[in-house]
Short mmCIF file of C-alpha atoms in Angstrom, two decimals:
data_model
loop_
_atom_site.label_atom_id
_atom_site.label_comp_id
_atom_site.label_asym_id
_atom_site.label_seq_id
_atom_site.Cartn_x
_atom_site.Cartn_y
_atom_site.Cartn_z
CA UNK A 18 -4.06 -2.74 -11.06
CA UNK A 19 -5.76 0.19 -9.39
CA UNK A 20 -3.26 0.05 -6.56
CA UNK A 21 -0.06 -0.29 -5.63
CA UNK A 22 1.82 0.07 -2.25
CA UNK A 23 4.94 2.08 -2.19
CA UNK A 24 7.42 2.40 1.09
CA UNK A 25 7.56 6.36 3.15
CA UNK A 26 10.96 6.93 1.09
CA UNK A 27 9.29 5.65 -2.40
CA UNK A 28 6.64 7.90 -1.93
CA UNK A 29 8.74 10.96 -1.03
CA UNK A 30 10.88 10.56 -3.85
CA UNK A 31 8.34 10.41 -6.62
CA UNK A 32 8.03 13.29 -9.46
CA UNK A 33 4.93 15.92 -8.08
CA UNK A 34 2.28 17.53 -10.64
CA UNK A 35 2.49 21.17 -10.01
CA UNK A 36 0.08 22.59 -13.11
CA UNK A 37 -1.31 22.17 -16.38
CA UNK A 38 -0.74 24.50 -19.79
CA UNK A 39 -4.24 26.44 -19.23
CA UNK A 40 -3.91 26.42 -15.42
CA UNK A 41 -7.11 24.40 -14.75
CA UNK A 42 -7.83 22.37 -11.35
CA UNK A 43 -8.53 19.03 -12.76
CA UNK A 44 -6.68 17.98 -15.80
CA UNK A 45 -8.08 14.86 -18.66
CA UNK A 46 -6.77 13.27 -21.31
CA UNK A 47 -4.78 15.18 -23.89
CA UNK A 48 -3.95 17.81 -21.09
CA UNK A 49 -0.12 19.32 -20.93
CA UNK A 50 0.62 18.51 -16.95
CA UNK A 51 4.20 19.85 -15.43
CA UNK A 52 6.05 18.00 -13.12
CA UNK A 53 9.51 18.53 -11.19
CA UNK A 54 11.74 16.49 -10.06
CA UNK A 55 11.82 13.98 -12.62
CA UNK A 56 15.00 12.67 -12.78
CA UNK A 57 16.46 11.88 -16.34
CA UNK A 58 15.61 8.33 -17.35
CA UNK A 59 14.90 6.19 -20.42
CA UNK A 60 11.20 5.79 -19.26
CA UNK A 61 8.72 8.04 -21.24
CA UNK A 62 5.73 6.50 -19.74
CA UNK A 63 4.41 6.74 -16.18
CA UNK A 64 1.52 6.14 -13.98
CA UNK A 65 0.23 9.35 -12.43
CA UNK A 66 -0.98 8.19 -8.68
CA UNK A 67 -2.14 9.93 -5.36
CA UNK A 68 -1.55 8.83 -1.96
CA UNK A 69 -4.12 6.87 -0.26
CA UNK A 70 -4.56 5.01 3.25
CA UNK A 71 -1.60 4.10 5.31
CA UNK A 72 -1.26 0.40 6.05
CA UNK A 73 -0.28 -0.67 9.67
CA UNK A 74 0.74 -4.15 11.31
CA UNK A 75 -2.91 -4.38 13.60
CA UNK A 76 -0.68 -5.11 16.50
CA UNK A 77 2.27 -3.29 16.71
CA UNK A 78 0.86 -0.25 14.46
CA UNK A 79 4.49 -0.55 12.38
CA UNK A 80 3.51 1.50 9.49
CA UNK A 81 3.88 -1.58 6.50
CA UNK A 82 3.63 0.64 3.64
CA UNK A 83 1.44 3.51 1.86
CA UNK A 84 -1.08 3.15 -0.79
CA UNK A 85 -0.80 4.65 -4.12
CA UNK A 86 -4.07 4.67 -5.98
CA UNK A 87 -3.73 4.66 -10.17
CA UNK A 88 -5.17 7.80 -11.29
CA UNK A 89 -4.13 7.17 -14.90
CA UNK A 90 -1.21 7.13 -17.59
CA UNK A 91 0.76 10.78 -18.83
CA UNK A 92 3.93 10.62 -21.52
CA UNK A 93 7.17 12.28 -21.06
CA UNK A 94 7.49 14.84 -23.92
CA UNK A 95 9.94 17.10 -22.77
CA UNK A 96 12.78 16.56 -20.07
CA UNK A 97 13.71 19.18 -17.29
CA UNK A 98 14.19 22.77 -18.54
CA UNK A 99 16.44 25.30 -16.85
CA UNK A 100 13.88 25.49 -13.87
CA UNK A 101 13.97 22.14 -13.86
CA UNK A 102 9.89 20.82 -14.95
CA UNK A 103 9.16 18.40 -17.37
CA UNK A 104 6.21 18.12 -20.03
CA UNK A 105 3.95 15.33 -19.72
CA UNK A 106 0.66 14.84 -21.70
CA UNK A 107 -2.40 12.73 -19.53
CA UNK A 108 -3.03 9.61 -22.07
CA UNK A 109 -5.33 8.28 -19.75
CA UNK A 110 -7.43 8.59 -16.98
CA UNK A 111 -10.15 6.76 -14.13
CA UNK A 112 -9.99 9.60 -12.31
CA UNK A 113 -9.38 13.09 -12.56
CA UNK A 114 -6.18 14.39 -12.27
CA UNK A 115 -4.90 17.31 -10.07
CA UNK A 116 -2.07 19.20 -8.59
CA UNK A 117 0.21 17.18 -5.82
CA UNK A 118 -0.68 14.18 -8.19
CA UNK A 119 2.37 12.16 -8.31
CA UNK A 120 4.38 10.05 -11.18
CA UNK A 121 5.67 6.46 -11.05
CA UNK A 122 7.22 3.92 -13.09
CA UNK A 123 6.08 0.33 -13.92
CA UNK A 124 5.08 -1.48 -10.85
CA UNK A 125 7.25 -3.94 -10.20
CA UNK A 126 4.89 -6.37 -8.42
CA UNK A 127 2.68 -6.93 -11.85
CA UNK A 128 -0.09 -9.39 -11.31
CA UNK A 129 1.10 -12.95 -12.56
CA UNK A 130 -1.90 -14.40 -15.02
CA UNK A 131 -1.03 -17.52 -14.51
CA UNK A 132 -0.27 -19.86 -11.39
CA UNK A 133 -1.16 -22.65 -9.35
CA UNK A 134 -2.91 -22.10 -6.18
CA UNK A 135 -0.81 -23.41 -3.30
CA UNK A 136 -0.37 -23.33 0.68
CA UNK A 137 2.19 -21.22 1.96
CA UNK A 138 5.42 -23.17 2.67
CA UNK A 139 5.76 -21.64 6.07
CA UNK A 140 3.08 -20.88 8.72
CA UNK A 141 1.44 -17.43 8.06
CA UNK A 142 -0.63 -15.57 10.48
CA UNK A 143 -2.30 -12.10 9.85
CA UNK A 144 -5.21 -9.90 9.80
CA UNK A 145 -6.72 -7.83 7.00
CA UNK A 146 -5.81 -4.66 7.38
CA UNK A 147 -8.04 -2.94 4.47
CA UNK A 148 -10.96 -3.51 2.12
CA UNK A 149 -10.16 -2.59 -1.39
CA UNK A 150 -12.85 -0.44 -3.30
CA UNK A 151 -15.25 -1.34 -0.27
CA UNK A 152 -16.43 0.36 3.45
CA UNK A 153 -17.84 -2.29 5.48
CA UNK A 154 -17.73 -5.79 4.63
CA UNK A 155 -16.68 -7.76 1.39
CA UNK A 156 -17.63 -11.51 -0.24
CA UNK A 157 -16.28 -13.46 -3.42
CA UNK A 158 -14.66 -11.93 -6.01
CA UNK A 159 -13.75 -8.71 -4.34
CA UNK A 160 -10.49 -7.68 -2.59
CA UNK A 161 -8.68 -7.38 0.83
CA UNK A 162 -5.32 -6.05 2.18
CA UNK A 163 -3.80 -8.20 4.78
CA UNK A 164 -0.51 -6.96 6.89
CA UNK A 165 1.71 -9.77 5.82
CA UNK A 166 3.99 -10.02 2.92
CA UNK A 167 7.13 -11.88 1.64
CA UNK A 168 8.97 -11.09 4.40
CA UNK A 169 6.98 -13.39 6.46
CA UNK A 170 6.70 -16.11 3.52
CA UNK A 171 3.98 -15.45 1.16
CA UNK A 172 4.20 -15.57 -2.29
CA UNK A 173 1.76 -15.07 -5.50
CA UNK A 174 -0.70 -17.95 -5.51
CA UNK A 175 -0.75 -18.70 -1.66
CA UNK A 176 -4.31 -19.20 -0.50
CA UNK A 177 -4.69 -18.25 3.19
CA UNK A 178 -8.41 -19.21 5.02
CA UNK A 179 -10.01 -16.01 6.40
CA UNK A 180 -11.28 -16.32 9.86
CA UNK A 181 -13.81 -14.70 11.83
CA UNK A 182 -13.98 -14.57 15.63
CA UNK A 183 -16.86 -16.38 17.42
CA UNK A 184 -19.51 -14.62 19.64
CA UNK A 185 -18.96 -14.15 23.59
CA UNK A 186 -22.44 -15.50 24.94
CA UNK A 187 -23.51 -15.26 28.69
CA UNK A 188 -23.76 -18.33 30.33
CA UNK A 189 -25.79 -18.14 34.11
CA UNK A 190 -23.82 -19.91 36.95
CA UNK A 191 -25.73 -23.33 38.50
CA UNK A 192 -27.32 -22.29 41.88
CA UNK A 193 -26.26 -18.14 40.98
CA UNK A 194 -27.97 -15.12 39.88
CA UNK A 195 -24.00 -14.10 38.49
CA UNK A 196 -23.12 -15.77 34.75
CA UNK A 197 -19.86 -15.91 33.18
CA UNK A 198 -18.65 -15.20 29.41
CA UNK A 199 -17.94 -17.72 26.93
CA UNK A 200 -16.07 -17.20 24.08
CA UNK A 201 -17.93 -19.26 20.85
CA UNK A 202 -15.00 -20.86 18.75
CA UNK A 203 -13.73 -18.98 15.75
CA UNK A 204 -15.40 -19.79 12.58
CA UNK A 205 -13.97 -19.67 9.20
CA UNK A 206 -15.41 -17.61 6.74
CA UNK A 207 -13.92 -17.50 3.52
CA UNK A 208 -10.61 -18.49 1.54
CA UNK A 209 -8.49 -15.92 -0.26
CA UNK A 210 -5.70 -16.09 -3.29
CA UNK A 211 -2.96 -13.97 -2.83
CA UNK A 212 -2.12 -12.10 -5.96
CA UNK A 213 -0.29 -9.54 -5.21
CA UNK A 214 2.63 -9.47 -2.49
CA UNK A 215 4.73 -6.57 -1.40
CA UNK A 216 7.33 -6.26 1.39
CA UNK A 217 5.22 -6.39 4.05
CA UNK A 218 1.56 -5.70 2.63
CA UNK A 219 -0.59 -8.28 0.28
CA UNK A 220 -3.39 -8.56 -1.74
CA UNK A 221 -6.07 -11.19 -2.26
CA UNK A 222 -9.22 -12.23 -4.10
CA UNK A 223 -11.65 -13.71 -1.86
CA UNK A 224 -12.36 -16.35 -3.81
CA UNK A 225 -14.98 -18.27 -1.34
CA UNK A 226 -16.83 -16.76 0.89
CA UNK A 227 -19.76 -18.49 3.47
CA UNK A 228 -20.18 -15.16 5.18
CA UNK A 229 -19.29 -11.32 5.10
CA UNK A 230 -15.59 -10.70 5.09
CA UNK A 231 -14.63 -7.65 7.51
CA UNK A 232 -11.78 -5.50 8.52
CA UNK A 233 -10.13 -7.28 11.63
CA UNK A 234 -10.87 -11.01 10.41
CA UNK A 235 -7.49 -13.05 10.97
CA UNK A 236 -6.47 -15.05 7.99
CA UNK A 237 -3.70 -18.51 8.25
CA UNK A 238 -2.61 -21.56 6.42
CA UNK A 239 -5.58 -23.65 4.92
CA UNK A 240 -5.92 -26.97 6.49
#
């Protein structure tokens, strides 16, 4: 839940921070915060997020989405004045909050608690794009972005095997002092449960891992 990935005009749109009551940098819980542009709504909760990493397709570089990272939880307790900025009090926080900060709703793309693991229902092929809450590599029980989505046919509970690219080895020619490449089969090196899907952007748990789990890897249907 510490994430969420919201579209260029999503993110453009969303209510800004601009202060707090005493002024300070960094605002906590039980701090007054003042937003504008928050249009009127029934909603008196929201998550208060900041823009993360930009997701792009590893091919084309199409620009799939843009992350929003949970910051924490303020509640609406005053609508727009004349000059048009709302009260808000932090109820929550993982991290602290500041100016620019930004306000959302509910996600709609809530992680389901229950399903049964399945293979996608069309053939899937994609790369991970990002390592959540990690730099350089990842194993089991941790999490990965990958640049496919429902619009190419995954759904929560899809499991998609995560491969890794084999070696290139030199190989000397018979009767030569010259060699040649060889390119070592690709070796699969995990499986992962989609939990999460967006548009064009997912989410999994690496749920079996035999080796280190990397940006770049290519992940496809399970055999």
């Amino acid at each position: 839940n510490s994430s969420r990935v919201l579209t260029e005009d999503e993110m453009s749109n969303l209510p800004t921070i601009i202060g707090s009551l005493d002024n300070h940098l960094i605002s906590g819980p039980n701090t007054t915060v003042y937003a504008e542009n928050l249009t009127e709504s029934d909603s008196a909760r929201y998550s208060i997020v900041r823009k993360g990493r930009v997701f792009k397709h590893h091919e084309t570089q199409e620009i799939l989405g843009y992350e929003a990272l949970e910051i924490g939880d303020a509640k609406l307790i005053s609508k727009a004045n004349s000059d048009g900025l709302s009260s808000l009090v932090v109820s929550n926080n993982i991290r602290e909050v500041l100016k620019q900060d930004m306000l959302a709703g509910p996600d709609a793309h809530t992680i389901v608690s229950s399903f049964l693991p399945s293979s996608p229902e069309v053939e899937v092929q994609g790369e991970i794009i990002a390592l959540h809450n990690a730099i350089a590599n990842v194993a089991s029980n941790q999490v990965v972005i990958i640049d496919v989505g429902s619009r190419d046919g995954l759904e929560v509970g899809n499991v998609m095997a995560i491969d890794q690219a084999g070696a290139i080895v030199r190989e000397k020619l018979p009767g030569s002092t010259r060699s040649k490449e060889i390119q070592l089969p690709d070796v699969q090196a995990g499986l992962a449960l989609i939990f999460r899907v967006y548009d064009r952007v997912s989410y999994g748990l690496i749920v079996d891992s035999s080796r280190s789990i990397h940006i770049s890897d290519k992940v496809r249907n399970p055999q």
